[in-house]
Tab-separated table of C-alpha atoms in Angstrom:
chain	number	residue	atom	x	y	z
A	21	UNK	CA	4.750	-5.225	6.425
A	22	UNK	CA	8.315	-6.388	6.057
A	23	UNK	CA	8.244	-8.733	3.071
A	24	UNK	CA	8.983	-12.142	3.999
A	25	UNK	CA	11.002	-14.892	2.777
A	26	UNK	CA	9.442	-17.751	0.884
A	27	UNK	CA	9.629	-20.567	-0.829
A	28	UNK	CA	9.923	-19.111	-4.539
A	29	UNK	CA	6.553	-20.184	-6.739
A	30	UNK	CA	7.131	-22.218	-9.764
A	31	UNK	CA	4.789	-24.230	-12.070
A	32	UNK	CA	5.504	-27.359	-14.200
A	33	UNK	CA	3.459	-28.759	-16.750
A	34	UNK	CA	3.004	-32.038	-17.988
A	35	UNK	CA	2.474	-31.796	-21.823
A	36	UNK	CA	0.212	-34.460	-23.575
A	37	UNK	CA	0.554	-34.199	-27.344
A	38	UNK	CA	-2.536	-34.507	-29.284
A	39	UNK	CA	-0.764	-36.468	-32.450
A	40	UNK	CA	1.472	-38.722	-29.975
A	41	UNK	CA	-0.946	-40.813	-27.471
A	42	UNK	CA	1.037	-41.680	-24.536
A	43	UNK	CA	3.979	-40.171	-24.917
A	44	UNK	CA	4.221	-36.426	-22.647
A	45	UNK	CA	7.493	-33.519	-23.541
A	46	UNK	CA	10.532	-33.175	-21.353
A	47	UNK	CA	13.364	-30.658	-22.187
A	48	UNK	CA	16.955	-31.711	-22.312
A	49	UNK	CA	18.607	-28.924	-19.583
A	50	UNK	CA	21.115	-26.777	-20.353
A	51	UNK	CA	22.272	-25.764	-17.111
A	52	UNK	CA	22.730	-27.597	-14.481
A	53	UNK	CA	21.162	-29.776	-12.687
A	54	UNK	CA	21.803	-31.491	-16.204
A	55	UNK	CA	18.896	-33.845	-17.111
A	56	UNK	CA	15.699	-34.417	-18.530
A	57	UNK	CA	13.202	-31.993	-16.691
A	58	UNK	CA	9.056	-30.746	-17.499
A	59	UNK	CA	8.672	-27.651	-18.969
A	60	UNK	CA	8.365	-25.254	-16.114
A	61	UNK	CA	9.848	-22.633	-14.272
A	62	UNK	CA	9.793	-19.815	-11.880
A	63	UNK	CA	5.856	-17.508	-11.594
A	64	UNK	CA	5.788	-13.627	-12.067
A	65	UNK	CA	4.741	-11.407	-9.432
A	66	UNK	CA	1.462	-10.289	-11.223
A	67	UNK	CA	0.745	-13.176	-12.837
A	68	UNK	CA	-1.481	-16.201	-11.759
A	69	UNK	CA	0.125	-19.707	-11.614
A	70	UNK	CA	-2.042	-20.852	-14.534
A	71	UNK	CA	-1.054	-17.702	-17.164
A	72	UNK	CA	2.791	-18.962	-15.995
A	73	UNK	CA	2.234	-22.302	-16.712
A	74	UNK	CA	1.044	-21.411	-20.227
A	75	UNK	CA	3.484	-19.155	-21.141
A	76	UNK	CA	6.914	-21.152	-19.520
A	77	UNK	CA	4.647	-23.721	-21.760
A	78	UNK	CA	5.562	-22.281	-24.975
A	79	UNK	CA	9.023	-20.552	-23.920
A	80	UNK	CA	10.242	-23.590	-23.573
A	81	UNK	CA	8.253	-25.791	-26.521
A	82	UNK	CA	6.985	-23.771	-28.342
A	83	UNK	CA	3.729	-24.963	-27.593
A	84	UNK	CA	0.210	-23.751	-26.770
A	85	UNK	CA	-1.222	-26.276	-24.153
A	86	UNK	CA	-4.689	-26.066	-22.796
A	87	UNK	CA	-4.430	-26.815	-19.055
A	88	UNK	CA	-6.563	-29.837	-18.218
A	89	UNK	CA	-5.856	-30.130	-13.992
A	90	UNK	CA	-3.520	-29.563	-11.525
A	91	UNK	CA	-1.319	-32.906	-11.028
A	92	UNK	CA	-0.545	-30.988	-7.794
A	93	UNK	CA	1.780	-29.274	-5.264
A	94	UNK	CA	5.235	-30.103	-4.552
A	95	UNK	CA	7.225	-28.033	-1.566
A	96	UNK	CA	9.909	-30.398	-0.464
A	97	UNK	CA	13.062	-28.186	0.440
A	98	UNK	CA	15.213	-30.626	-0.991
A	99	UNK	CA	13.637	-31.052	-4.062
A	100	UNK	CA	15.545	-28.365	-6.239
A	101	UNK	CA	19.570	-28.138	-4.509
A	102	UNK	CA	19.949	-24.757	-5.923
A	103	UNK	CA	17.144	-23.493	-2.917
A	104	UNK	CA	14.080	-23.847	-1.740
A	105	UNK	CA	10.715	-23.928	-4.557
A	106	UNK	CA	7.279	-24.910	-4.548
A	107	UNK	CA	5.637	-25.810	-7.471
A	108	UNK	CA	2.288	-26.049	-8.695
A	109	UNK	CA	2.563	-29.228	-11.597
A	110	UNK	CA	-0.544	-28.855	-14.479
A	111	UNK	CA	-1.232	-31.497	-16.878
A	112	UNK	CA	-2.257	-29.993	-20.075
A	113	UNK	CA	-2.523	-30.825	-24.271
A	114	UNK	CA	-1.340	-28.893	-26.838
A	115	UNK	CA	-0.879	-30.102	-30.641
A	116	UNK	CA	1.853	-30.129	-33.315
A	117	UNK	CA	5.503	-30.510	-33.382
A	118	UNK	CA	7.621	-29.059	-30.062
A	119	UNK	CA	10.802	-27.332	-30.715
A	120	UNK	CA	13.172	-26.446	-27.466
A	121	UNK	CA	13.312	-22.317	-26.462
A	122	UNK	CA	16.516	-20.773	-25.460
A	123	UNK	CA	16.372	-22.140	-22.135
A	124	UNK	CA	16.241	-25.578	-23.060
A	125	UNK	CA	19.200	-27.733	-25.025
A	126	UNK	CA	16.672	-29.877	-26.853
A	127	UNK	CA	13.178	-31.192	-26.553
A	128	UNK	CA	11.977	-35.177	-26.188
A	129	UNK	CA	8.970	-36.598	-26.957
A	130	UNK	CA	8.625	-40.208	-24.836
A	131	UNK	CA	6.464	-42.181	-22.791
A	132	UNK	CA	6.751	-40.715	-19.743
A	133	UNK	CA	8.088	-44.237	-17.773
A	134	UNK	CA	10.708	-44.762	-20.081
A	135	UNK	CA	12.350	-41.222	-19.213
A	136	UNK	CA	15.461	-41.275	-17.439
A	137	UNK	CA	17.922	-38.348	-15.842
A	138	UNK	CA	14.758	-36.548	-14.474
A	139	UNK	CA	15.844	-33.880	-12.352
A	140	UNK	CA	14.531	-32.322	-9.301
A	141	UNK	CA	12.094	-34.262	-7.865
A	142	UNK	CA	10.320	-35.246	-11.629
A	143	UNK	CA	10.607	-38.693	-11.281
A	144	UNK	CA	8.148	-38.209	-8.544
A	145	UNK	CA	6.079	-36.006	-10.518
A	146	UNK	CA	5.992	-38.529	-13.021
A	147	UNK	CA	5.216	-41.467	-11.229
A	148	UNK	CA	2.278	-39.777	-9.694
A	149	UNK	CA	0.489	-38.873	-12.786
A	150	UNK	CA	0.782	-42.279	-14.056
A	151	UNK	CA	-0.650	-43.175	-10.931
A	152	UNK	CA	-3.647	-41.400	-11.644
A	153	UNK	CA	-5.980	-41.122	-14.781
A	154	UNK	CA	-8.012	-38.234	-12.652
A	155	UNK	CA	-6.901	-35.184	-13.081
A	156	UNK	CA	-9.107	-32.361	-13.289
A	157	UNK	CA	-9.915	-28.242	-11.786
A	158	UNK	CA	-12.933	-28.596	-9.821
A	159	UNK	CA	-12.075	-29.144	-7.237
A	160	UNK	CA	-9.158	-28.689	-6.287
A	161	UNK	CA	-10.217	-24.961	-7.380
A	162	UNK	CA	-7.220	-23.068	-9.255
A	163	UNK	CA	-7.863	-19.598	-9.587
B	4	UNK	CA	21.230	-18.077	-10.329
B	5	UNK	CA	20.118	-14.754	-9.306
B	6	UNK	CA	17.046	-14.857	-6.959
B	7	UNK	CA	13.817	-13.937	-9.193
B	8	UNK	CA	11.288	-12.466	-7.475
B	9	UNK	CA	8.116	-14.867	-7.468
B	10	UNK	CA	4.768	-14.218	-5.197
B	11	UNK	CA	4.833	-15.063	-1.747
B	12	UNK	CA	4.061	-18.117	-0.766
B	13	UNK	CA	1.527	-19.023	1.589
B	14	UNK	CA	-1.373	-20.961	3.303
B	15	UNK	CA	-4.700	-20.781	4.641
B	16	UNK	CA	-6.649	-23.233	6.551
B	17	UNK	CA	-10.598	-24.307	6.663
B	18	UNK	CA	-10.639	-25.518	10.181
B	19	UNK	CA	-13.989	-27.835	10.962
B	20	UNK	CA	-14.377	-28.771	14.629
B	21	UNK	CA	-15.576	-31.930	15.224
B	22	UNK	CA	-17.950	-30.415	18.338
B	23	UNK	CA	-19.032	-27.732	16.238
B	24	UNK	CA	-20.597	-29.436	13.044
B	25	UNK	CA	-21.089	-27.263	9.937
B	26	UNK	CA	-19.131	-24.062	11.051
B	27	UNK	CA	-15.531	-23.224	10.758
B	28	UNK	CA	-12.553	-21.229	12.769
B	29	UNK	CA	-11.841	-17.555	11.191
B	30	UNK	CA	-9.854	-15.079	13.022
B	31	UNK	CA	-10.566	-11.558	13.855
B	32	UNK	CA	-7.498	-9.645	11.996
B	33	UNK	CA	-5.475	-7.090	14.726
B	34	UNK	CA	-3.816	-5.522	11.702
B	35	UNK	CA	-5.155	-3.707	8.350
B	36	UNK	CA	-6.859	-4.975	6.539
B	37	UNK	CA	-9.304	-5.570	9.444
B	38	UNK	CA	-12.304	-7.881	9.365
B	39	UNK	CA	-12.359	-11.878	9.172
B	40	UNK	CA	-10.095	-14.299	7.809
B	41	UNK	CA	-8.958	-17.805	7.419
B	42	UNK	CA	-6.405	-18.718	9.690
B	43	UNK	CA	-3.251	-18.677	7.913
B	44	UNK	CA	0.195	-17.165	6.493
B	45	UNK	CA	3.298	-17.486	5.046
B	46	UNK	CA	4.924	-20.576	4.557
B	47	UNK	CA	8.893	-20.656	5.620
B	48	UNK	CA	11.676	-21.512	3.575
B	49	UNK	CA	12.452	-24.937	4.452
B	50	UNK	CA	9.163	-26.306	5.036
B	51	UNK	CA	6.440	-27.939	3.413
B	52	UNK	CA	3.308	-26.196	2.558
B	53	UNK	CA	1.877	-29.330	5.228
B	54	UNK	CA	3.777	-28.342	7.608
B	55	UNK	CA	3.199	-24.608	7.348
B	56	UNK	CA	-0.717	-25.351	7.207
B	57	UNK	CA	-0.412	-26.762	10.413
B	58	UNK	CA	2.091	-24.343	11.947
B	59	UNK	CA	-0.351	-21.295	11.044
B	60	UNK	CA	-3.319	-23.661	12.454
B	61	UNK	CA	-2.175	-23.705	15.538
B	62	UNK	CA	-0.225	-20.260	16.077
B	63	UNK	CA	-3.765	-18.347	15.145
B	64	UNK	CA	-5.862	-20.589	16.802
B	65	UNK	CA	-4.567	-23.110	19.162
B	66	UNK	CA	-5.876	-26.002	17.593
B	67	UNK	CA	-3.784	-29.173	16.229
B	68	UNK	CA	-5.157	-29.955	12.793
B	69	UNK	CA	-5.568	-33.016	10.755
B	70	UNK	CA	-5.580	-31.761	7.063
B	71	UNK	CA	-8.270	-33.141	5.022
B	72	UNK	CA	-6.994	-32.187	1.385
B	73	UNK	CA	-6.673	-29.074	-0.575
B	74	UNK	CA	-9.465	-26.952	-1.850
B	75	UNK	CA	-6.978	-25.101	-4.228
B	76	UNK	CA	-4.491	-22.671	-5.358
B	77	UNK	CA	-5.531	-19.043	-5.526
B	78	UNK	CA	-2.939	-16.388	-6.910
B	79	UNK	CA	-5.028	-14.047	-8.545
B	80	UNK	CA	-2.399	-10.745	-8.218
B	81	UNK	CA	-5.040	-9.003	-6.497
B	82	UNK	CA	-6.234	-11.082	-3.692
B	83	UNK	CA	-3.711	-9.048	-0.955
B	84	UNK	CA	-3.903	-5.248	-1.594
B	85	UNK	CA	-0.488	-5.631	0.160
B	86	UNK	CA	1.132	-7.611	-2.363
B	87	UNK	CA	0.797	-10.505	-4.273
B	88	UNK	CA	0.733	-13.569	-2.630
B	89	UNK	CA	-0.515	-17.658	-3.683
B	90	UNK	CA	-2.091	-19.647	-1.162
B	91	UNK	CA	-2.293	-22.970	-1.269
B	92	UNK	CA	-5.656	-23.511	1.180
B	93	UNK	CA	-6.630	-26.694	2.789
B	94	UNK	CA	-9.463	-28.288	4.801
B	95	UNK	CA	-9.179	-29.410	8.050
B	96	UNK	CA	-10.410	-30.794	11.401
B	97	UNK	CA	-10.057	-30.106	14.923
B	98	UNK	CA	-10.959	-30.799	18.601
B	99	UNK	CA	-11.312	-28.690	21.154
B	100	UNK	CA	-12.079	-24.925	21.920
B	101	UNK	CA	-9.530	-22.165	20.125
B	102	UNK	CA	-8.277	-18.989	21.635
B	103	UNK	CA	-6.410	-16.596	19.790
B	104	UNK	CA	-3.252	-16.165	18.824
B	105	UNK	CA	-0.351	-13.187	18.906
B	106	UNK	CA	-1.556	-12.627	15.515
B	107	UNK	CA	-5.327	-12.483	15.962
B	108	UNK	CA	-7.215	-10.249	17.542
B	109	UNK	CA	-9.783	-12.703	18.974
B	110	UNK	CA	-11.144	-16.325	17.426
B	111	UNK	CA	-15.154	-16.293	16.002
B	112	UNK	CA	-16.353	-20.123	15.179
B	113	UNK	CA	-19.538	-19.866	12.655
B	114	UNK	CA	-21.153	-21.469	10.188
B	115	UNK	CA	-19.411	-20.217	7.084
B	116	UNK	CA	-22.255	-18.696	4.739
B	117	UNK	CA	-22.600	-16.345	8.038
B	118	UNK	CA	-18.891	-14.588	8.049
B	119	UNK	CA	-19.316	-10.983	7.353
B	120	UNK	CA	-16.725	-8.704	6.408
B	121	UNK	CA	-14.205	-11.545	5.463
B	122	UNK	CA	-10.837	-10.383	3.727
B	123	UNK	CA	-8.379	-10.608	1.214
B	124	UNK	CA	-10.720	-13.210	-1.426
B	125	UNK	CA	-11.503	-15.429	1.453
B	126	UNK	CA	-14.951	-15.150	0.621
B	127	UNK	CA	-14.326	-16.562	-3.008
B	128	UNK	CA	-12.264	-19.126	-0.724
B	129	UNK	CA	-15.511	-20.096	1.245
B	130	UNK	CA	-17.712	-19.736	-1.790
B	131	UNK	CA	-15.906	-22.602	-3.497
B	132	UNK	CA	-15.890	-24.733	0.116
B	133	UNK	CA	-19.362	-24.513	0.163
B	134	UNK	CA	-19.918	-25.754	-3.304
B	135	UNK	CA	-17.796	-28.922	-2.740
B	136	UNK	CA	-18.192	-31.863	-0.638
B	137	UNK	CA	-14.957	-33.411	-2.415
B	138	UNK	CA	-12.034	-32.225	-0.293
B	139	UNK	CA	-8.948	-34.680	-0.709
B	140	UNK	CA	-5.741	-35.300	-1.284
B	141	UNK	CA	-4.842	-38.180	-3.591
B	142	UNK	CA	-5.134	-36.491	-6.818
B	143	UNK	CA	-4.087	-33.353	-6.046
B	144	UNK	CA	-0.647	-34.588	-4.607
B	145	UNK	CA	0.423	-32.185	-1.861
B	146	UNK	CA	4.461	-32.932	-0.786
């Protein structure tokens, strides 16, 4: 089969702290787009959406979140102007104190309305989960 | 940014015809690995996993779709022995009689605990439809 071209997979997550009650992490970008983004990025071949979502997780925070749903799926082509992704956005909780990985410039603890710069289409992302207190696996099923 | 290399993206659809209550649209796979599947496949760059869901629909099988909602996201690394793929699947409904596609070697409409020999993990995929009557869209997001 002559491999395709697709969208490329990514996941975000939407990190609830445990010790910090409606406040969620963003990373300060280093790279451009400059801006406050979720902790995310791009899925391994071999690896499920949910083990990326961990582990870009704690690259980037530090962090070991428990997944609690899947916010949802975002494929816009215009959402990220460097090309075309789709990503699959978790909500999850993890405890402690985050501290920003190499990829990031800095970490930011806030309520999640009172974020601004959010690259990418995040603003989105954000004002759907505080549209919503459901969020949850089953369904939609992630496997 | 170099181009990582991600799973493919793509989509499969749970068709239900309105004439045709409780059983659902598979296709009858021309190419290996043969047997039954959802109708489905990969989603373009520059379009929406919506769109895409709709586009496959009706390539495969004719049919113009409404989706429903999304049943989930499976990317387990072994779900095509071809490569690994993520498919975002989706419920929806249809009128009308299909007829195969370029793709498909012939349409079958049955109730889904019946399909035999169904592919890829399209039977996990109808497993989980069957133990759901909660199909929807509004949370999960899908845009």
């Amino acid at each position: 089969m002559p491999r395709p071209e697709t969208p490329l997979l990514t996941v975000d997550v939407i990190i609830e702290l445990l010790e910090r009650p409606g406040e969620v992490v963003f990373i300060e970008r280093r790279n451009e787009p400059l801006g406050l983004a979720l902790p995310g990025g791009f899925v391994d071949r071999g690896e499920t959406v949910t083990a990326a979502a961990v582990r870009e997780a704690r690259e980037e925070t530090g962090l070991d979140v428990t997944l609690e749903g899947m916010l949802g799926v975002y494929s816009d082509p215009g959402r990220d102007p460097r090309g075309h992704t789709a990503s699959i956005v978790f909500v999850g909780r993890a405890s402690g104190e985050p501290r920003a990985g190499d990829d990031a410039g800095g970490v930011r603890v806030m309520p999640p309305d009172k974020a601004q710069e959010l690259v990418f289409d995040h603003a989105r992302i954000i004002e759907d989960y505080l549209s919503t207190g459901e969020v949850r696996f089953e369904p939609p099923f992630v496997r």
